[in-house]
mmCIF file of C-alpha atoms and ligand atoms in Angstrom:
data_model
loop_
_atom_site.group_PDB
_atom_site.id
_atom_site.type_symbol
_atom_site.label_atom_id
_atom_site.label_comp_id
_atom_site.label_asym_id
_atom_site.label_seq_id
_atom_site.Cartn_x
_atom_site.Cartn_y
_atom_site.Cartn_z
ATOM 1 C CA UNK Q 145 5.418 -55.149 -51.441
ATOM 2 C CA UNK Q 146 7.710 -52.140 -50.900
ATOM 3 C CA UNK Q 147 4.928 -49.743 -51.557
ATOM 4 C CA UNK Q 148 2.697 -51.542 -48.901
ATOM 5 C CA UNK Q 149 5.616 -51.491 -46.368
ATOM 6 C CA UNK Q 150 5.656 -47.500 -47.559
ATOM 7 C CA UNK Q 151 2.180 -46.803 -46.900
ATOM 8 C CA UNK Q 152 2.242 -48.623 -43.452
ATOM 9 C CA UNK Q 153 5.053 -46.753 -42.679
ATOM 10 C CA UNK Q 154 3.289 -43.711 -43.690
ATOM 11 C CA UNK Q 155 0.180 -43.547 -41.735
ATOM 12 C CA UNK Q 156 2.085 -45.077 -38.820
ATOM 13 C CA UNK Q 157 4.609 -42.427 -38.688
ATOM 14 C CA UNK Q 158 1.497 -39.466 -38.753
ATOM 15 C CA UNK Q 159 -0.373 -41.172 -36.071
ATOM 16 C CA UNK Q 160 2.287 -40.966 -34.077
ATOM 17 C CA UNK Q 161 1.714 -38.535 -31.002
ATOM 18 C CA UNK Q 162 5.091 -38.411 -29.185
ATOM 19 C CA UNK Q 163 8.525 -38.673 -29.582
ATOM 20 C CA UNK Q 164 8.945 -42.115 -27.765
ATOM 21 C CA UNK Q 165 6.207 -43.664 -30.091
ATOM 22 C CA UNK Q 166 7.995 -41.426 -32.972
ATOM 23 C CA UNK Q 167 11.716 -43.690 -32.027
ATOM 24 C CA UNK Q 168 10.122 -46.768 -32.157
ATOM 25 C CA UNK Q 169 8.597 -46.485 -35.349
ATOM 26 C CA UNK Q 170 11.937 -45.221 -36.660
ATOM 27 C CA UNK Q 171 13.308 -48.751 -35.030
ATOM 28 C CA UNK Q 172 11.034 -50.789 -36.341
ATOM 29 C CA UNK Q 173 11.267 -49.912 -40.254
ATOM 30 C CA UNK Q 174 14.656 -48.100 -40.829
ATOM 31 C CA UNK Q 175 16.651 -49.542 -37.797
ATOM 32 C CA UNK Q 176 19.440 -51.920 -37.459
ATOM 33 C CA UNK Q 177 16.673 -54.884 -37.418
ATOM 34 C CA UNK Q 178 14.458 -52.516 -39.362
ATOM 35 C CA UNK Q 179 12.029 -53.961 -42.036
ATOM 36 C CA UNK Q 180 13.366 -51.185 -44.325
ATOM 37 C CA UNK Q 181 16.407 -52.293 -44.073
ATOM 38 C CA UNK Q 182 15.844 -55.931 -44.010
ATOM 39 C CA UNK Q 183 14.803 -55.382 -47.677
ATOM 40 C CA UNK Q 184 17.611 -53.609 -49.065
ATOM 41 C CA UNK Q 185 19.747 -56.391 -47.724
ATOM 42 C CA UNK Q 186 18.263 -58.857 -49.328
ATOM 43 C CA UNK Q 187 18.757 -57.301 -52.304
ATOM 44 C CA UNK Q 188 22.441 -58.926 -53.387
ATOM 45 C CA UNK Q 189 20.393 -61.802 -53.612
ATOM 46 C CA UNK Q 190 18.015 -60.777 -56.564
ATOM 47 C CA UNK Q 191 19.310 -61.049 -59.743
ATOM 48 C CA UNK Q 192 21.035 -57.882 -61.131
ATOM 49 C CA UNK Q 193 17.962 -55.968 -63.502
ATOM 50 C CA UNK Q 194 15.200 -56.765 -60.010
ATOM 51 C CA UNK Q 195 18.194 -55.642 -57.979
ATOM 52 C CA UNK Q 196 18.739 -52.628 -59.590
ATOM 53 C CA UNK Q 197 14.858 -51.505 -60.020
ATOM 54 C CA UNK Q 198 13.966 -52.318 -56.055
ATOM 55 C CA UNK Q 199 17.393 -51.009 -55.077
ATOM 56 C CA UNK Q 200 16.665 -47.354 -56.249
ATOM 57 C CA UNK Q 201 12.594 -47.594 -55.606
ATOM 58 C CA UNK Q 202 14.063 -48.726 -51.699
ATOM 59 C CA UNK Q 203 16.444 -46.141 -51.380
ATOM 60 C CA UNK Q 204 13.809 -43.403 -52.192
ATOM 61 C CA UNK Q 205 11.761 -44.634 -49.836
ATOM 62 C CA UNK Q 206 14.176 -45.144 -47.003
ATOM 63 C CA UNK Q 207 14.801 -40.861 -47.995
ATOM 64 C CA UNK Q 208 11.464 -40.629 -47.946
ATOM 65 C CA UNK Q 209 10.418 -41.732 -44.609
ATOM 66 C CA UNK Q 210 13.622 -40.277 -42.822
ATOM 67 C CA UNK Q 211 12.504 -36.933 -44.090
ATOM 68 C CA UNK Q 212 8.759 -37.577 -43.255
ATOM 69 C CA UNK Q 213 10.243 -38.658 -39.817
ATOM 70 C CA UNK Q 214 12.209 -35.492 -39.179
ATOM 71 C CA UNK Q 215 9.227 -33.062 -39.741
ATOM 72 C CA UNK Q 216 7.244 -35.300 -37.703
ATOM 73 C CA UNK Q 217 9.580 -35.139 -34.763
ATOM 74 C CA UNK Q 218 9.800 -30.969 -34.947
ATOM 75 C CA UNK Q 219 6.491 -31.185 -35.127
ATOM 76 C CA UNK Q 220 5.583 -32.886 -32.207
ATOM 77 C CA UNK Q 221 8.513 -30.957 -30.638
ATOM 78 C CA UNK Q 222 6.801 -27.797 -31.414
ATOM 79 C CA UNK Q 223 3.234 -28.947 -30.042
ATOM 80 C CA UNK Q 224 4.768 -30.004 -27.179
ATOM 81 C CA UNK Q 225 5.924 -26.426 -25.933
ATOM 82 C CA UNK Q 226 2.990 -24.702 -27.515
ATOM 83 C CA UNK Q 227 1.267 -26.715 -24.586
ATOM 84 C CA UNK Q 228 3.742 -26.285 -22.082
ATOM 85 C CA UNK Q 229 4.350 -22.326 -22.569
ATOM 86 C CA UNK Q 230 -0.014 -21.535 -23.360
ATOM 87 C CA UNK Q 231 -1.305 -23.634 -20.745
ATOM 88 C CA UNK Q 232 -2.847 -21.078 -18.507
ATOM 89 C CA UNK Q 233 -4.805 -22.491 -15.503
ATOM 90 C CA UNK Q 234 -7.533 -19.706 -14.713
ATOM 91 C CA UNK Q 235 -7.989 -21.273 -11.610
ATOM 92 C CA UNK Q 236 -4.913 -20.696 -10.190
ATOM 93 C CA UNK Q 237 -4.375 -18.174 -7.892
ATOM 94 C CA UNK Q 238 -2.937 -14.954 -9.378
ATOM 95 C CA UNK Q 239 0.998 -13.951 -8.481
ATOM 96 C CA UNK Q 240 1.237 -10.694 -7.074
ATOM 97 C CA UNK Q 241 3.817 -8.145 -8.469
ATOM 98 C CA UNK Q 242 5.894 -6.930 -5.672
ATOM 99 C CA UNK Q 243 4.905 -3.927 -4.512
ATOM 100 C CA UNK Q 244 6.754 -1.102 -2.972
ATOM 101 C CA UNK Q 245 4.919 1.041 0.431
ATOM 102 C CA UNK Q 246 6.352 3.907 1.832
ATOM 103 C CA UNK Q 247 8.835 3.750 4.526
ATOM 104 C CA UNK Q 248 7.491 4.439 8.205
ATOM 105 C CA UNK Q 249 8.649 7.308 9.030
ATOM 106 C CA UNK Q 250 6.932 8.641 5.961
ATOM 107 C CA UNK Q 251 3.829 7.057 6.654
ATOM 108 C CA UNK Q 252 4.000 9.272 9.949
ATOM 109 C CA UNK Q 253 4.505 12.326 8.649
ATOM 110 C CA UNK Q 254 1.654 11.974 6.478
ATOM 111 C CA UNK Q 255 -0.453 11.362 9.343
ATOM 112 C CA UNK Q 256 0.906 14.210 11.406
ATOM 113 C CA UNK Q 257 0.381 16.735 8.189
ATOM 114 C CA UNK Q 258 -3.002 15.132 7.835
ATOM 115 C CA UNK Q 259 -3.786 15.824 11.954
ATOM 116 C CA UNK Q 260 -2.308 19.393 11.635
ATOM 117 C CA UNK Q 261 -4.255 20.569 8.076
ATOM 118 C CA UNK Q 262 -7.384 19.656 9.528
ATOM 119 C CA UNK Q 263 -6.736 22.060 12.133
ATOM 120 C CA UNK Q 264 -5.670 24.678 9.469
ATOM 121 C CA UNK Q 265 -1.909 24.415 9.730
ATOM 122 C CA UNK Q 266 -0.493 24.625 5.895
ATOM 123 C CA UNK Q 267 2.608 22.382 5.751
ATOM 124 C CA UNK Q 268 5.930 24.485 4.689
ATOM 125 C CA UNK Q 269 9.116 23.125 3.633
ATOM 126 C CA UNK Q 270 12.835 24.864 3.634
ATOM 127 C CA UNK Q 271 16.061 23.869 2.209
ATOM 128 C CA UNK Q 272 18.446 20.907 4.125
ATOM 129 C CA UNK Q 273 21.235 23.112 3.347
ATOM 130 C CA UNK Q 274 21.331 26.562 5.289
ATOM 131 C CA UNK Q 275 22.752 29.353 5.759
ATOM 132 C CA UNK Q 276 23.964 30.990 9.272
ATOM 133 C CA UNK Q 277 21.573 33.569 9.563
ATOM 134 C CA UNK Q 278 18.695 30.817 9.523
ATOM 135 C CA UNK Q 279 19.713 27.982 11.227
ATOM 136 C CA UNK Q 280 21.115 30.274 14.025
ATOM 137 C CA UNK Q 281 21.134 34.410 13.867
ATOM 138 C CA UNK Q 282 17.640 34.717 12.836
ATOM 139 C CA UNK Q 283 16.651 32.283 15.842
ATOM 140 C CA UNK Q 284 18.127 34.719 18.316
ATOM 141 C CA UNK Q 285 20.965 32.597 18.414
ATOM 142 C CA UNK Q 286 23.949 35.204 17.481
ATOM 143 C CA UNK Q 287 28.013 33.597 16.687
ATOM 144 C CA UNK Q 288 28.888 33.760 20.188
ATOM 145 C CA UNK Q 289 25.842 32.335 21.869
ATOM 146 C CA UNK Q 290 26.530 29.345 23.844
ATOM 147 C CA UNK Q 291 23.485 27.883 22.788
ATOM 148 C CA UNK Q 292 25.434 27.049 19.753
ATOM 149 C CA UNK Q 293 26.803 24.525 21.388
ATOM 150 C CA UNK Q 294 23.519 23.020 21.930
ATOM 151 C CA UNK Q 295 23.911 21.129 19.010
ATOM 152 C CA UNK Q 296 26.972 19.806 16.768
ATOM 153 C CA UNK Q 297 26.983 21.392 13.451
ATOM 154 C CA UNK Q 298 27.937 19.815 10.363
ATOM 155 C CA UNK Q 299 29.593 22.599 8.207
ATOM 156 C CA UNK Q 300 29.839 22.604 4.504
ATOM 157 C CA UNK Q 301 33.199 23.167 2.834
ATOM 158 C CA UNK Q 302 32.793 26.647 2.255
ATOM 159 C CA UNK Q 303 31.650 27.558 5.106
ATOM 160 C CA UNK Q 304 29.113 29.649 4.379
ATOM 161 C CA UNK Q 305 26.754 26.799 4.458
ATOM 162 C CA UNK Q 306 25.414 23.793 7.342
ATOM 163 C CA UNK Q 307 23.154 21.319 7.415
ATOM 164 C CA UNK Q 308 20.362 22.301 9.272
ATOM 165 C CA UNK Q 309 20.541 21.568 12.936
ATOM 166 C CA UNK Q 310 16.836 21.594 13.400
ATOM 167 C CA UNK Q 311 13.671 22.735 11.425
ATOM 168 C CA UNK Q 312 13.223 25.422 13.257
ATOM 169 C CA UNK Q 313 14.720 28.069 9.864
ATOM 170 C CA UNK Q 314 11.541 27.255 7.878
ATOM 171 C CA UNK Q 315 9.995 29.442 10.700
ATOM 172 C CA UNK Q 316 12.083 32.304 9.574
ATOM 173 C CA UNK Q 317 11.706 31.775 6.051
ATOM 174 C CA UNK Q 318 8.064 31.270 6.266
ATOM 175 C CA UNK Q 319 7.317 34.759 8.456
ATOM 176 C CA UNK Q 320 9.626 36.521 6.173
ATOM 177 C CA UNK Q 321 7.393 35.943 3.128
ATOM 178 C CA UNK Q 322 4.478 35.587 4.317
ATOM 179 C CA UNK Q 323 2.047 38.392 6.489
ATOM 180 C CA UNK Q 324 0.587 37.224 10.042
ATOM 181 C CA UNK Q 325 -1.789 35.327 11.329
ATOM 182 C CA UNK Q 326 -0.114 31.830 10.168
ATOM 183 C CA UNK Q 327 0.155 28.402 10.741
ATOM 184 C CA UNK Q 328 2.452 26.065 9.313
ATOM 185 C CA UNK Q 329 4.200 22.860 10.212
ATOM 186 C CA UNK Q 330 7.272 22.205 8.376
ATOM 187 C CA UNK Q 331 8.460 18.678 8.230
ATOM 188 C CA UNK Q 332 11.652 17.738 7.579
ATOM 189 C CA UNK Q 333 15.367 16.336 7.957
ATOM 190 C CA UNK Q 334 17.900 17.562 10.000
ATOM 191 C CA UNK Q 335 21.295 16.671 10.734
ATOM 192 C CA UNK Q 336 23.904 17.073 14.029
ATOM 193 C CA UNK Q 337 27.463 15.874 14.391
ATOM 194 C CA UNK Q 338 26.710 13.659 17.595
ATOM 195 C CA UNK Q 339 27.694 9.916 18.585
ATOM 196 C CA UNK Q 340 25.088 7.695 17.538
ATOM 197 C CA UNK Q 341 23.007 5.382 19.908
ATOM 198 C CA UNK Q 342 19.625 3.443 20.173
ATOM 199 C CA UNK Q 343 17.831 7.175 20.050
ATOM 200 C CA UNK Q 344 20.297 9.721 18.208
ATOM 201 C CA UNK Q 345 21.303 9.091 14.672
ATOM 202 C CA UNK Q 346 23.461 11.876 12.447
ATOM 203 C CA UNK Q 347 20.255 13.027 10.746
ATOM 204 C CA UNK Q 348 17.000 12.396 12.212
ATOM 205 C CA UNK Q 349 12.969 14.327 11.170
ATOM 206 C CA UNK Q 350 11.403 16.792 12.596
ATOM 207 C CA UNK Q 351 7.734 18.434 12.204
ATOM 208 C CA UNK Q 352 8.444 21.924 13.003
ATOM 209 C CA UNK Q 353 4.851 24.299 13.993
ATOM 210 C CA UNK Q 354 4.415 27.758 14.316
ATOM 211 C CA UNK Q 355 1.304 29.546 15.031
ATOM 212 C CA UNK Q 356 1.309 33.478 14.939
ATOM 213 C CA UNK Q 357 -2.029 35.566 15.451
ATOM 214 C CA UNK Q 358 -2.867 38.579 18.221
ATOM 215 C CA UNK Q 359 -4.067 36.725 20.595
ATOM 216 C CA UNK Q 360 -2.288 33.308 20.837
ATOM 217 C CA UNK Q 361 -1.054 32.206 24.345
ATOM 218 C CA UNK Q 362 0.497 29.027 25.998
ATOM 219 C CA UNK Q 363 -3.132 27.489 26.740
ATOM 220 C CA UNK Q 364 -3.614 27.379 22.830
ATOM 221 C CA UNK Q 365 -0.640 25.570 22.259
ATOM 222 C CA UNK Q 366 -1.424 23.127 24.923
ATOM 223 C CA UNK Q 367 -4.919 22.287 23.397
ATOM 224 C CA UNK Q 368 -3.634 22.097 20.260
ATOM 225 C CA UNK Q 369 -1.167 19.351 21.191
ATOM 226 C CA UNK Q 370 -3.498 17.539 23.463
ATOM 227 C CA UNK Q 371 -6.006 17.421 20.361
ATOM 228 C CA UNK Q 372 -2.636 16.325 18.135
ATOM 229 C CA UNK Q 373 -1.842 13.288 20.424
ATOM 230 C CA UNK Q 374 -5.005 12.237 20.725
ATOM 231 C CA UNK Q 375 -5.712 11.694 17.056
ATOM 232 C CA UNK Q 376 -2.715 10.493 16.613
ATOM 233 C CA UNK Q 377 -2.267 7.862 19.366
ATOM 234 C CA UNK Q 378 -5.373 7.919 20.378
ATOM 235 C CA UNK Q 379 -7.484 8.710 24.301
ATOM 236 C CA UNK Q 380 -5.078 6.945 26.673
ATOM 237 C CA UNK Q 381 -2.205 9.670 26.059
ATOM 238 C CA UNK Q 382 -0.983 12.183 28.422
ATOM 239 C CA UNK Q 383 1.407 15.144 27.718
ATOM 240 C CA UNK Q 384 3.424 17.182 30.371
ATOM 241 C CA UNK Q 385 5.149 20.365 29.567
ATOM 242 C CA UNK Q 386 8.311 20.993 31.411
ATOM 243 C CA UNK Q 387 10.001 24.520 31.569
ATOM 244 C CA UNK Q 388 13.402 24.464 29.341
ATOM 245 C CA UNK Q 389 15.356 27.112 27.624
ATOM 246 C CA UNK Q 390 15.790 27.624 23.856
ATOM 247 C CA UNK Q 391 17.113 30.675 22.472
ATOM 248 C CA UNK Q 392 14.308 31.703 20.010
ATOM 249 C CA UNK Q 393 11.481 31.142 22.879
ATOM 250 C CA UNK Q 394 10.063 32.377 25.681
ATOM 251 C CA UNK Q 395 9.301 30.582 27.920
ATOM 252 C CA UNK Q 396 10.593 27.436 26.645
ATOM 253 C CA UNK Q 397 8.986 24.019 27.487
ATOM 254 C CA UNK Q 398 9.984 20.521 26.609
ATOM 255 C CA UNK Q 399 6.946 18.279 26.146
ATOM 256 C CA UNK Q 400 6.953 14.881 27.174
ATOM 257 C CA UNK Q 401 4.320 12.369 26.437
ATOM 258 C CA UNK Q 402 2.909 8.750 28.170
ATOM 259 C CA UNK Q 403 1.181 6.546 26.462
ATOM 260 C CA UNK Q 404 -0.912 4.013 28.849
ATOM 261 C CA UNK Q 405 1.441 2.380 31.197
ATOM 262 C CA UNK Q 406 4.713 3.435 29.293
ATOM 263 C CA UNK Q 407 7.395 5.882 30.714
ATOM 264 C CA UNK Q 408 6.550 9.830 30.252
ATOM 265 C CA UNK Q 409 9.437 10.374 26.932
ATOM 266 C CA UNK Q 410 10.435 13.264 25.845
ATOM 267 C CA UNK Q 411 9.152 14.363 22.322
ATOM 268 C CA UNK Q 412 9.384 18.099 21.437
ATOM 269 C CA UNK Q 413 10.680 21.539 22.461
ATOM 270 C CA UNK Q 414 8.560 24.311 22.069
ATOM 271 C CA UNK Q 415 7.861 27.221 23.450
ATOM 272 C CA UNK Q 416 6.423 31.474 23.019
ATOM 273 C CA UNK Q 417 8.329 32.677 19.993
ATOM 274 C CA UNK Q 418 10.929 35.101 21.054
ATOM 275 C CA UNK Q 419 10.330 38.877 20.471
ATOM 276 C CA UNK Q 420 13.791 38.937 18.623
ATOM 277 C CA UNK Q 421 12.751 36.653 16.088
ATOM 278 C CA UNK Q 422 9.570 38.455 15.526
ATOM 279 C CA UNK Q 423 11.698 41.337 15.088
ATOM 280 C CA UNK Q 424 14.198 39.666 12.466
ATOM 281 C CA UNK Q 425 11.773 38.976 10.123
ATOM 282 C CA UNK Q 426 9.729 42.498 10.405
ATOM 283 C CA UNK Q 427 6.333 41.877 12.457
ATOM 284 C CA UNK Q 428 5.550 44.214 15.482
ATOM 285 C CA UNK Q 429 6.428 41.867 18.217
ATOM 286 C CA UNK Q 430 3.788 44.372 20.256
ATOM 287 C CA UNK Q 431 0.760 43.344 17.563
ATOM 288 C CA UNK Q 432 1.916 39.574 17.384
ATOM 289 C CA UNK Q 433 2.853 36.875 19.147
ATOM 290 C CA UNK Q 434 2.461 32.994 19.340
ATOM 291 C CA UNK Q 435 4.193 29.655 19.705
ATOM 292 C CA UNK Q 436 6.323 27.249 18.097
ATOM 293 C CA UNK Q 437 7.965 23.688 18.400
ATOM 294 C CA UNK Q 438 9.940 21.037 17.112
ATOM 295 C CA UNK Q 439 8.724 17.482 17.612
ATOM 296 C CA UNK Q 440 11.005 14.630 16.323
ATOM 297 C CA UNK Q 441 8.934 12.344 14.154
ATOM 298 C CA UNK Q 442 11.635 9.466 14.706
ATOM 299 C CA UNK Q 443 10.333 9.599 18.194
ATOM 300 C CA UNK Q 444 7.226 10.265 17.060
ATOM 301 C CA UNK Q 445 7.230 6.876 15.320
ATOM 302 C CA UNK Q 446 9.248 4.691 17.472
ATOM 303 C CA UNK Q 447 6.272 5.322 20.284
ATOM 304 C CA UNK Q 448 3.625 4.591 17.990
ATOM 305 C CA UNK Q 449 5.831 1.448 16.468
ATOM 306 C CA UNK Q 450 7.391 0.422 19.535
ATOM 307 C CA UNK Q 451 10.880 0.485 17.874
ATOM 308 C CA UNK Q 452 13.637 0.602 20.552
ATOM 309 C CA UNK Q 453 16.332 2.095 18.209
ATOM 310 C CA UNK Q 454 16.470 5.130 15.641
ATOM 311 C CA UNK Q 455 19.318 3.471 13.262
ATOM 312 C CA UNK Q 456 16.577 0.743 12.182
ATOM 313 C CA UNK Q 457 15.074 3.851 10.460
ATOM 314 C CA UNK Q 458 18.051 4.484 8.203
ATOM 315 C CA UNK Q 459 19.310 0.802 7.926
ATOM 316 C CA UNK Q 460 17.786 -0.206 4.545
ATOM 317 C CA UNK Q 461 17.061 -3.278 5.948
ATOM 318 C CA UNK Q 462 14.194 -4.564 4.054
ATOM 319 C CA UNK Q 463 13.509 -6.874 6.946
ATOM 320 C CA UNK Q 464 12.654 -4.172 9.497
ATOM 321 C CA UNK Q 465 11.135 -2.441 6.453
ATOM 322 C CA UNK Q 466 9.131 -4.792 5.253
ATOM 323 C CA UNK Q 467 6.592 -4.928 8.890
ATOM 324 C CA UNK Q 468 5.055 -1.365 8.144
HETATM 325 N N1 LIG P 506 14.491 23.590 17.342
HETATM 326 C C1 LIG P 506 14.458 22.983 18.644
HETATM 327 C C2 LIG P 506 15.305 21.695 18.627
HETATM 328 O O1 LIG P 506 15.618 21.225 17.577
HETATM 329 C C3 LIG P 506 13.050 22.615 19.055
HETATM 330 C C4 LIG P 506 12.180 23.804 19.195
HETATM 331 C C5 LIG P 506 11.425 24.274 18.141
HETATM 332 C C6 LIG P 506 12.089 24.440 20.427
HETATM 333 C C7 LIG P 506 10.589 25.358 18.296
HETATM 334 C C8 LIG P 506 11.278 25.522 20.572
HETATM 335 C C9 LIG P 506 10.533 25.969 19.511
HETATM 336 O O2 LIG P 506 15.663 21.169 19.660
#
């Protein structure tokens, strides 16, 4: 009788596929009203030699089953999060990692350097952190030359160093180590100590270009620009040069563009490198000549983007960020 109860138990117990079936099996032979236990309470009725015998052949079964019960319950347990952690649905449409892109303004400059090579510019690069000489003496601009003024300078500690006011050093750098005919653009960030607004920041980019040969004149420079712009915005844009004055050119221009309807904006000063400079880094300013400019890319991008202020650029807001 006990050993039938056992086996029913037994096969019960393993046929069990979930923990709710699992408790009510547990119920039903070792609980309160258990048939388990309904046996070993009848035992004080048997007669003491039947009581002993069935008493200890009960209790090993009542061990018995709670043991059997336990590893059933892990393993269901077990199964249960082998299914819930392996389940892979290949239908399901795949999650994609978060990537990063590269921040607009980058994105320009790539484009600009990619505009420029293919008309054999080679893109240069010179340090953020400059000396006198080439942010301002080389570039015709000696200590007492009001064009100084031009633009707020952040000086280093020492002194003997700035942060570049504009690209325009890599110029000097470039022509000093390297033999005419050239052409380089040098992108790159610069920095002046100015209020900030919806189109100045503290440190802004520019894509400096200089183009020295024999024969180079203003009419170059111009079809070089217009064939620029219209890569890189396309046939509906107009340019305008306007004379202006910049120490290390002449004659100086400022170059505005339009773009369809829009208003003409102001992008870039350029102009015929200065004799002087030629001078200061060596070439016969009789054999060469040729122009240079300095376009801001922030511009640059905030035409293409129609973006209405510079800060966005420097904001690290990932929601501005985030459109390009
Ligand atoms: N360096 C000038 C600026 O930052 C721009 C410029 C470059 C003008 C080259 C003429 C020639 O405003």
């Amino acid at each position: 009788m006990l050993n039938e109860l056992k086996q029913k138990a037994l096969k019960e117990i393993q046929g069990a596929k979930d923990l709710k079936t699992l408790e009510e099996l547990y119920r039903q032979f070792l609980g309160r009203k258990g048939e388990l236990t309904a046996v070993l309470r009848s035992l004080k009725d048997l007669p003491e030699k039947e009581r002993r015998e069935k008493g200890k052949l009960a209790n090993q079964i009542k061990l018995e089953l709670e043991n059997i019960f336990n590893q059933k319950k892990s393993e269901i347990r077990n199964l249960k999060s082998e299914v819930q952690d392996g389940w892979i649905d290949i239908t399901a449409p795949g999650i994609l990692p978060a990537l990063g892109h590269f921040h607009p303004i980058t994105k320009i400059r790539q484009q600009a350097e990619e505009i420029f090579q293919s008309m054999g510019f080679t893109v240069a690069e010179g340090p953020e952190a400059e000396t006198e000489y080439y942010n301002f003496d080389a570039l015709n601009t000696p200590p007492e030359h009001p064009a100084r003024d031009m633009t707020d300078t952040f000086w280093l500690k020492n002194k003997k160093l700035l942060l570049r006011t504009h690209t325009s050093p890599v110029q000097i750098r470039y022509m000093e180590s390297h033999n005419p005919p050239l052409r380089i653009i040098a992108p790159g960030r610069v920095f002046r100590h100015e209020a900030t607004d919806a189109s100045h920041d503290v440190q802004f980019y520019q894509i400096e270009g200089l183009m020295i040969d024999k024969d180079v004149s203003a009419a170059h420079f111009r079809g070089i620009l217009q064939e620029f712009f219209k890569r890189f915005f396309g046939p509906e844009i107009k340019i305008r040069l306007r004379p202006s004055y910049f120490p290390f050119v002449e004659p100086g221009f400022e170059i505005d563009i339009k773009r369809g309807k829009g208003d003409w904006l102001e992008l870039m000063g350029a102009g015929m490198v200065h004799p002087n400079v030629l001078k200061a880094v060596k070439y016969n300013p009789n054999l060469w000549q040729g122009f240079a400019f300095g376009m801001g890319l922030d511009r640059l991008a905030m035409i293409k983007y129609k973006i209405d202020d510079i800060r966005l650029f420097y904001s690290g807001d990932l929601r501005f960020l985030k459109q390009f």
